[in-house]
Backbone as a chain_set.jsonl record, in Angstrom:
{"seq": "MTDPLSDMLTRIRNAQKAGHDEVRVPFSRLKLEVIKILKKEGYLGDVREETGEKGDRWIEVKLRYVGRRKPLIQNLSRTSRPGLRIYKGHTEIPTIRSGIGMAILSTSKGVMTDKEAREKKVGGEVLCTIW", "coords": {"N": [[41.432, -18.988, 27.885], [42.305, -21.417, 30.182], [43.69, -23.831, 30.208], [45.167, -24.927, 27.62], [46.172, -27.389, 26.593], [44.507, -29.341, 27.704], [42.153, -28.571, 26.457], [42.764, -29.268, 23.8], [42.961, -32.085, 24.013], [40.332, -32.665, 24.726], [38.985, -31.798, 22.417], [39.899, -33.714, 20.58], [38.884, -36.106, 21.736], [36.08, -35.548, 21.646], [35.668, -35.224, 18.874], [36.248, -37.783, 17.966], [34.23, -39.262, 19.239], [32.039, -38.22, 17.912], [32.506, -39.182, 15.425], [34.033, -37.903, 13.465], [36.327, -37.287, 10.724], [38.574, -35.739, 10.897], [40.208, -33.26, 12.975], [40.6, -29.892, 14.068], [42.942, -27.976, 15.841], [43.951, -25.144, 17.769], [47.208, -23.75, 17.212], [50.151, -24.577, 19.05], [53.454, -25.011, 20.303], [53.82, -26.994, 22.257], [51.427, -28.499, 22.055], [51.74, -29.415, 19.423], [54.008, -31.071, 19.712], [52.996, -33.063, 21.441], [50.979, -34.11, 19.803], [52.557, -35.075, 17.689], [53.878, -37.172, 19.002], [51.676, -38.843, 19.573], [50.973, -39.486, 16.963], [53.293, -40.806, 16.091], [53.205, -43.042, 17.738], [51.025, -44.3, 16.701], [48.38, -43.661, 17.28], [47.091, -41.534, 16.048], [46.369, -40.203, 12.739], [47.561, -38.593, 9.795], [49.245, -35.445, 10.257], [49.141, -31.956, 10.013], [50.251, -28.573, 9.682], [48.469, -25.515, 9.49], [47.893, -22.246, 8.179], [45.795, -19.545, 8.641], [43.874, -16.966, 6.89], [44.066, -14.636, 8.376], [46.404, -14.939, 9.678], [46.283, -16.68, 11.769], [47.171, -19.778, 13.297], [46.803, -23.31, 12.853], [46.54, -26.75, 13.834], [45.97, -29.516, 12.002], [44.5, -32.611, 12.346], [44.28, -35.975, 11.432], [42.008, -38.436, 12.344], [42.018, -41.779, 13.693], [40.389, -44.901, 13.254], [39.02, -48.132, 14.169], [37.708, -51.093, 12.733], [34.218, -50.81, 12.508], [34.116, -47.816, 12.534], [34.952, -47.497, 15.197], [36.509, -45.705, 17.719], [40.068, -45.529, 17.83], [41.447, -44.613, 20.016], [40.848, -45.291, 23.274], [40.855, -44.113, 25.798], [41.738, -40.908, 26.725], [43.29, -38.78, 28.7], [43.889, -35.912, 30.772], [46.539, -35.545, 32.995], [48.354, -34.007, 34.727], [47.476, -30.777, 35.737], [46.621, -27.233, 35.58], [45.859, -26.505, 38.232], [46.87, -28.54, 39.796], [49.82, -29.743, 39.575], [51.599, -32.559, 38.402], [54.469, -34.177, 39.053], [57.013, -36.513, 38.321], [59.739, -38.617, 39.158], [62.249, -40.486, 37.285], [62.113, -43.115, 38.186], [59.618, -43.275, 39.242], [57.706, -43.02, 37.3], [54.52, -43.7, 35.989], [53.201, -46.885, 34.851], [51.076, -47.486, 32.254], [48.149, -49.248, 31.991], [49.47, -51.778, 32.149], [51.529, -51.451, 30.306], [50.245, -51.353, 27.859], [49.023, -48.936, 27.318], [50.135, -45.471, 27.382], [52.037, -42.828, 28.91], [52.489, -39.331, 28.538], [55.157, -37.18, 28.89], [56.531, -34.055, 29.968], [59.714, -33.154, 29.885], [63.047, -32.134, 30.917], [64.496, -32.677, 28.724], [62.806, -32.471, 26.625], [59.522, -33.198, 25.189], [58.221, -36.392, 25.745], [57.515, -39.98, 25.608], [56.476, -42.21, 28.28], [58.043, -44.504, 28.27], [60.368, -43.755, 26.818], [61.324, -41.796, 28.586], [61.955, -43.325, 30.84], [64.024, -44.883, 29.752], [65.95, -42.912, 29.156], [66.365, -42.026, 31.646], [65.131, -39.741, 32.868], [62.969, -37.558, 34.599], [59.805, -35.816, 34.926], [57.039, -33.605, 34.215], [53.94, -35.164, 34.195], [51.986, -35.114, 31.558], [49.696, -36.231, 30.147], [47.664, -39.241, 29.821], [47.137, -42.184, 27.831], [45.234, -44.75, 26.269]], "CA": [[41.481, -20.412, 28.129], [43.299, -21.633, 31.224], [44.465, -25.045, 29.964], [45.07, -25.237, 26.191], [46.426, -28.808, 26.315], [43.273, -30.039, 28.043], [41.214, -28.234, 25.386], [43.129, -30.077, 22.64], [42.58, -33.472, 24.278], [38.87, -32.717, 24.674], [38.59, -31.705, 21.003], [40.167, -35.018, 19.956], [37.896, -37.048, 22.278], [34.749, -35.226, 21.131], [35.633, -35.485, 17.434], [36.167, -39.229, 17.775], [32.889, -39.709, 19.643], [31.103, -37.789, 16.878], [32.831, -39.893, 14.193], [34.67, -37.029, 12.476], [37.555, -37.793, 10.123], [39.704, -34.9, 11.307], [39.918, -32.221, 13.953], [41.544, -28.767, 14.038], [43.215, -27.385, 17.15], [44.838, -23.982, 17.675], [48.62, -24.127, 17.25], [51.163, -24.25, 20.04], [54.546, -25.972, 20.16], [53.567, -28.133, 23.149], [50.381, -29.321, 21.434], [52.322, -30.065, 18.251], [54.879, -32.15, 20.177], [52.136, -34.137, 21.946], [50.329, -34.719, 18.64], [53.577, -35.853, 16.969], [54.082, -38.421, 19.741], [50.497, -39.673, 19.346], [51.071, -39.977, 15.584], [54.397, -41.766, 16.045], [52.772, -44.253, 18.431], [49.965, -44.912, 15.925], [47.035, -43.301, 17.739], [46.523, -40.545, 15.132], [46.824, -40.265, 11.351], [48.391, -37.478, 9.326], [49.226, -34.178, 10.986], [49.726, -30.852, 9.234], [50.036, -27.219, 10.192], [47.812, -24.619, 8.552], [47.832, -20.838, 8.556], [44.595, -18.921, 8.108], [44.015, -15.687, 6.191], [44.409, -13.587, 9.334], [47.661, -15.285, 10.322], [46.103, -17.642, 12.849], [47.729, -21.075, 12.947], [46.046, -24.472, 13.302], [47.079, -28.089, 13.596], [44.888, -30.369, 11.523], [44.849, -33.98, 12.7], [43.395, -37.041, 10.945], [41.716, -39.39, 13.415], [42.049, -43.178, 13.267], [39.335, -45.759, 13.777], [39.155, -49.557, 13.875], [36.424, -51.732, 12.437], [33.101, -49.955, 12.09], [34.253, -46.468, 13.097], [35.219, -47.488, 16.635], [37.721, -44.907, 17.932], [41.275, -46.24, 18.221], [41.78, -44.131, 21.357], [39.809, -45.638, 24.237], [40.87, -43.143, 26.884], [42.739, -39.85, 26.583], [42.97, -37.911, 29.828], [44.91, -34.993, 31.274], [46.976, -35.946, 34.334], [48.77, -32.79, 35.404], [46.637, -29.665, 35.294], [47.101, -25.992, 36.19], [45.603, -26.46, 39.665], [47.596, -29.607, 40.48], [50.878, -30.262, 38.711], [52.076, -33.879, 38.803], [55.844, -34.417, 38.626], [57.516, -37.826, 38.709], [61.111, -38.962, 38.819], [62.258, -41.562, 36.291], [61.743, -44.384, 38.806], [58.218, -43.195, 39.691], [56.813, -42.822, 36.147], [53.519, -44.774, 35.991], [52.997, -47.761, 33.7], [49.653, -47.365, 31.94], [47.514, -50.482, 31.538], [50.524, -52.798, 32.044], [52.339, -51.214, 29.115], [49.427, -51.221, 26.648], [48.87, -47.496, 27.133], [51.352, -44.708, 27.625], [51.939, -41.487, 29.48], [53.332, -38.361, 27.838], [55.793, -36.333, 29.888], [57.322, -32.898, 29.584], [60.948, -33.273, 30.647], [64.075, -31.154, 30.579], [65.031, -33.084, 27.416], [61.724, -32.371, 25.657], [58.301, -33.973, 25.415], [58.474, -37.779, 25.356], [56.662, -40.997, 26.204], [56.977, -42.754, 29.54], [59.089, -45.488, 27.968], [61.579, -43.007, 26.475], [61.801, -41.122, 29.794], [62.617, -44.335, 31.672], [65.285, -45.253, 29.098], [66.894, -41.795, 29.285], [66.454, -41.752, 33.084], [64.725, -38.37, 33.184], [61.607, -37.405, 35.073], [59.196, -34.566, 34.502], [55.611, -33.424, 34.452], [53.108, -36.127, 33.474], [50.968, -34.296, 30.901], [48.458, -36.964, 29.884], [47.76, -40.683, 29.622], [46.322, -42.638, 26.71], [45.18, -46.161, 25.904]], "C": [[42.61, -20.684, 29.136], [44.171, -22.856, 30.973], [44.33, -25.475, 28.498], [45.301, -26.712, 25.854], [45.184, -29.645, 26.61], [42.203, -29.792, 26.978], [41.493, -29.09, 24.154], [42.7, -31.532, 22.836], [41.066, -33.647, 24.209], [38.372, -32.632, 23.236], [38.791, -33.038, 20.294], [39.14, -36.048, 20.426], [36.508, -36.815, 21.673], [34.627, -35.528, 19.642], [35.544, -36.984, 17.171], [34.802, -39.768, 18.164], [31.854, -39.363, 18.582], [31.392, -38.459, 15.533], [33.456, -39.03, 13.108], [35.959, -37.653, 11.952], [38.776, -37.016, 10.576], [39.231, -33.859, 12.309], [40.997, -31.15, 13.839], [41.693, -28.214, 15.443], [44.118, -26.18, 16.955], [46.289, -24.399, 17.914], [49.316, -23.689, 18.535], [52.239, -25.331, 19.912], [54.332, -27.196, 21.042], [52.514, -29.068, 22.556], [50.932, -30.081, 20.246], [53.214, -31.234, 18.66], [54.057, -33.335, 20.695], [51.472, -34.859, 20.78], [51.326, -35.552, 17.84], [53.852, -37.182, 17.666], [52.905, -39.364, 19.513], [50.494, -40.25, 17.932], [52.139, -41.055, 15.48], [54.005, -43.101, 16.682], [51.576, -44.917, 17.748], [48.552, -44.579, 16.343], [46.332, -42.327, 16.801], [47.081, -40.752, 13.727], [47.706, -39.077, 11.012], [48.174, -36.214, 10.15], [49.807, -33.11, 10.084], [49.356, -29.522, 9.864], [49.387, -26.387, 9.103], [47.844, -23.2, 9.097], [46.623, -20.233, 7.871], [44.903, -17.596, 7.432], [44.479, -14.575, 7.125], [45.71, -13.884, 10.077], [47.513, -16.246, 11.486], [46.558, -19.026, 12.387], [46.923, -22.197, 13.592], [46.855, -25.725, 13.076], [45.891, -28.937, 13.179], [45.324, -31.822, 11.668], [43.818, -34.946, 12.134], [43.233, -38.057, 12.073], [41.705, -40.813, 12.849], [40.961, -43.965, 13.984], [39.66, -47.204, 13.451], [37.768, -50.119, 13.6], [35.391, -50.755, 11.93], [33.12, -48.627, 12.846], [34.368, -46.457, 14.619], [36.521, -46.725, 16.85], [38.898, -45.764, 18.395], [41.674, -45.855, 19.642], [40.611, -44.439, 22.288], [39.706, -44.612, 25.354], [42.02, -42.172, 26.67], [42.439, -38.831, 27.671], [44.176, -37.094, 30.272], [45.265, -35.421, 32.69], [47.329, -34.714, 35.149], [47.919, -31.652, 34.865], [47.102, -28.395, 36.0], [46.917, -25.931, 37.709], [46.371, -27.494, 40.468], [48.603, -30.219, 39.513], [51.381, -31.588, 39.277], [53.461, -34.092, 38.198], [56.289, -35.772, 39.146], [58.977, -37.959, 38.307], [61.109, -40.158, 37.875], [61.909, -42.923, 36.891], [60.275, -44.424, 39.22], [57.227, -43.068, 38.539], [55.826, -43.988, 36.073], [53.524, -45.6, 34.708], [51.491, -47.778, 33.454], [49.132, -48.67, 31.349], [48.538, -51.585, 31.244], [51.323, -52.68, 30.756], [51.549, -51.098, 27.826], [49.234, -49.75, 26.306], [50.187, -46.79, 27.351], [51.013, -43.377, 28.284], [52.852, -40.591, 28.665], [53.835, -37.384, 28.881], [56.492, -35.15, 29.243], [58.554, -32.913, 30.48], [61.916, -32.166, 30.262], [64.703, -31.464, 29.227], [63.953, -33.078, 26.339], [60.525, -33.215, 26.041], [58.553, -35.386, 24.91], [57.508, -38.723, 26.051], [57.281, -41.488, 27.507], [58.119, -43.737, 29.315], [60.422, -44.794, 27.653], [62.179, -42.338, 27.705], [62.506, -42.11, 30.72], [63.966, -44.731, 31.089], [66.348, -44.171, 29.278], [67.119, -41.386, 30.743], [66.23, -40.277, 33.414], [63.269, -38.386, 33.648], [61.039, -36.098, 34.566], [57.724, -34.52, 34.849], [54.822, -34.405, 33.582], [51.941, -35.351, 32.87], [49.65, -35.036, 30.736], [48.739, -38.454, 29.769], [46.798, -41.079, 28.51], [46.355, -44.16, 26.638], [44.016, -46.375, 24.998]], "O": [[43.737, -20.226, 28.947], [45.292, -22.917, 31.478], [43.473, -26.296, 28.171], [44.687, -27.23, 24.921], [44.849, -30.555, 25.851], [41.439, -30.695, 26.637], [40.558, -29.587, 23.526], [42.139, -32.142, 21.926], [40.574, -34.653, 23.697], [37.425, -33.329, 22.874], [37.95, -33.449, 19.494], [38.584, -36.783, 19.61], [35.844, -37.757, 21.242], [33.597, -36.033, 19.195], [34.842, -37.411, 16.255], [34.27, -40.646, 17.485], [30.902, -40.115, 18.37], [30.605, -38.32, 14.597], [33.411, -39.399, 11.935], [36.603, -38.444, 12.64], [39.88, -37.556, 10.635], [38.036, -33.611, 12.469], [42.156, -31.45, 13.552], [40.707, -28.006, 16.15], [44.969, -26.187, 16.066], [46.563, -25.289, 18.719], [49.1, -22.585, 19.036], [51.956, -26.441, 19.462], [54.629, -28.317, 20.626], [52.691, -30.286, 22.556], [50.632, -31.262, 20.071], [53.18, -32.284, 18.019], [54.39, -34.486, 20.416], [51.408, -36.088, 20.768], [50.976, -36.63, 17.36], [54.037, -38.204, 17.005], [53.107, -40.557, 19.283], [50.057, -41.383, 17.728], [51.921, -42.094, 14.858], [54.425, -44.162, 16.22], [51.152, -45.992, 18.172], [47.605, -45.16, 15.812], [45.102, -42.295, 16.759], [48.119, -41.387, 13.543], [48.495, -38.614, 11.837], [47.085, -35.954, 10.662], [50.845, -33.32, 9.457], [48.304, -29.367, 10.485], [49.715, -26.533, 7.925], [47.826, -22.979, 10.308], [46.442, -20.388, 6.663], [46.052, -17.155, 7.403], [45.205, -13.674, 6.706], [46.076, -13.16, 11.003], [48.503, -16.598, 12.128], [46.357, -19.401, 11.232], [46.428, -22.066, 14.711], [47.747, -25.759, 12.229], [44.917, -29.06, 13.921], [46.382, -32.216, 11.177], [42.617, -34.761, 12.332], [44.215, -38.481, 12.681], [41.417, -41.019, 11.67], [40.658, -43.726, 15.153], [40.473, -47.481, 12.569], [36.777, -49.665, 14.173], [35.66, -49.965, 11.025], [32.258, -48.356, 13.682], [33.928, -45.505, 15.264], [37.535, -47.054, 16.234], [38.736, -46.628, 19.257], [42.185, -46.69, 20.389], [39.514, -43.91, 22.11], [38.61, -44.28, 25.805], [43.157, -42.592, 26.456], [41.453, -38.099, 27.584], [45.323, -37.529, 30.162], [44.37, -35.638, 33.507], [46.674, -34.415, 36.148], [47.671, -31.576, 33.661], [47.904, -28.474, 36.931], [47.754, -25.35, 38.4], [46.515, -27.355, 41.682], [48.266, -31.107, 38.73], [51.566, -31.723, 40.486], [53.608, -34.178, 36.978], [55.981, -36.14, 40.279], [59.395, -37.477, 37.254], [60.066, -40.784, 37.684], [61.451, -43.806, 36.166], [59.745, -45.495, 39.517], [56.021, -43.012, 38.776], [56.243, -45.146, 36.091], [53.811, -45.091, 33.624], [50.72, -48.06, 34.371], [49.627, -49.134, 30.322], [48.468, -52.243, 30.206], [51.744, -53.685, 30.182], [52.124, -50.773, 26.787], [49.277, -49.367, 25.137], [51.232, -47.427, 27.489], [49.887, -42.882, 28.225], [53.878, -41.043, 28.156], [53.058, -36.827, 29.657], [56.981, -35.236, 28.117], [58.452, -32.709, 31.689], [61.629, -31.358, 29.38], [65.371, -30.609, 28.644], [64.161, -33.621, 25.254], [60.515, -33.864, 27.086], [59.035, -35.575, 23.793], [56.778, -38.33, 26.961], [58.447, -41.222, 27.801], [59.062, -43.783, 30.105], [61.471, -45.193, 28.158], [63.4, -42.308, 27.862], [63.531, -41.781, 31.316], [64.94, -44.898, 31.823], [67.515, -44.48, 29.523], [67.944, -40.523, 31.04], [67.012, -39.652, 34.129], [62.449, -39.147, 33.135], [61.715, -35.354, 33.856], [57.232, -35.296, 35.668], [55.023, -34.463, 32.368], [51.011, -34.971, 33.582], [48.601, -34.533, 31.137], [49.887, -38.879, 29.638], [45.789, -40.415, 28.272], [47.381, -44.781, 26.914], [43.773, -47.499, 24.559]]}, "num_chains": 1, "name": "protein.A"}
């Protein structure tokens, strides 16, 4: 797999379109940090790590819906990708949907939202956007 983060975002999008209650993604620290941010911002439900019989690790994520099973996440897309990395300084970080959405960045101070990066005045790689 060339882009594990993109795979995780696609699994979440597909699971929500299919109306699943939860989704499992292979474990990595970057994925876990992105999922924790999405949970903290209210886009996802409970998150827990699991270890299989063979030692393989998974992140199990509860999905959130509004009303009659309408996905809470309207758009979840990868911005920077292996073929084209997108880096922004703290003054260039994009505002998503006039502040309704958010961007997730990988900075020298860790993975954080666009709002946190602007407050801390750090730039970095724009991993994904969500609204």
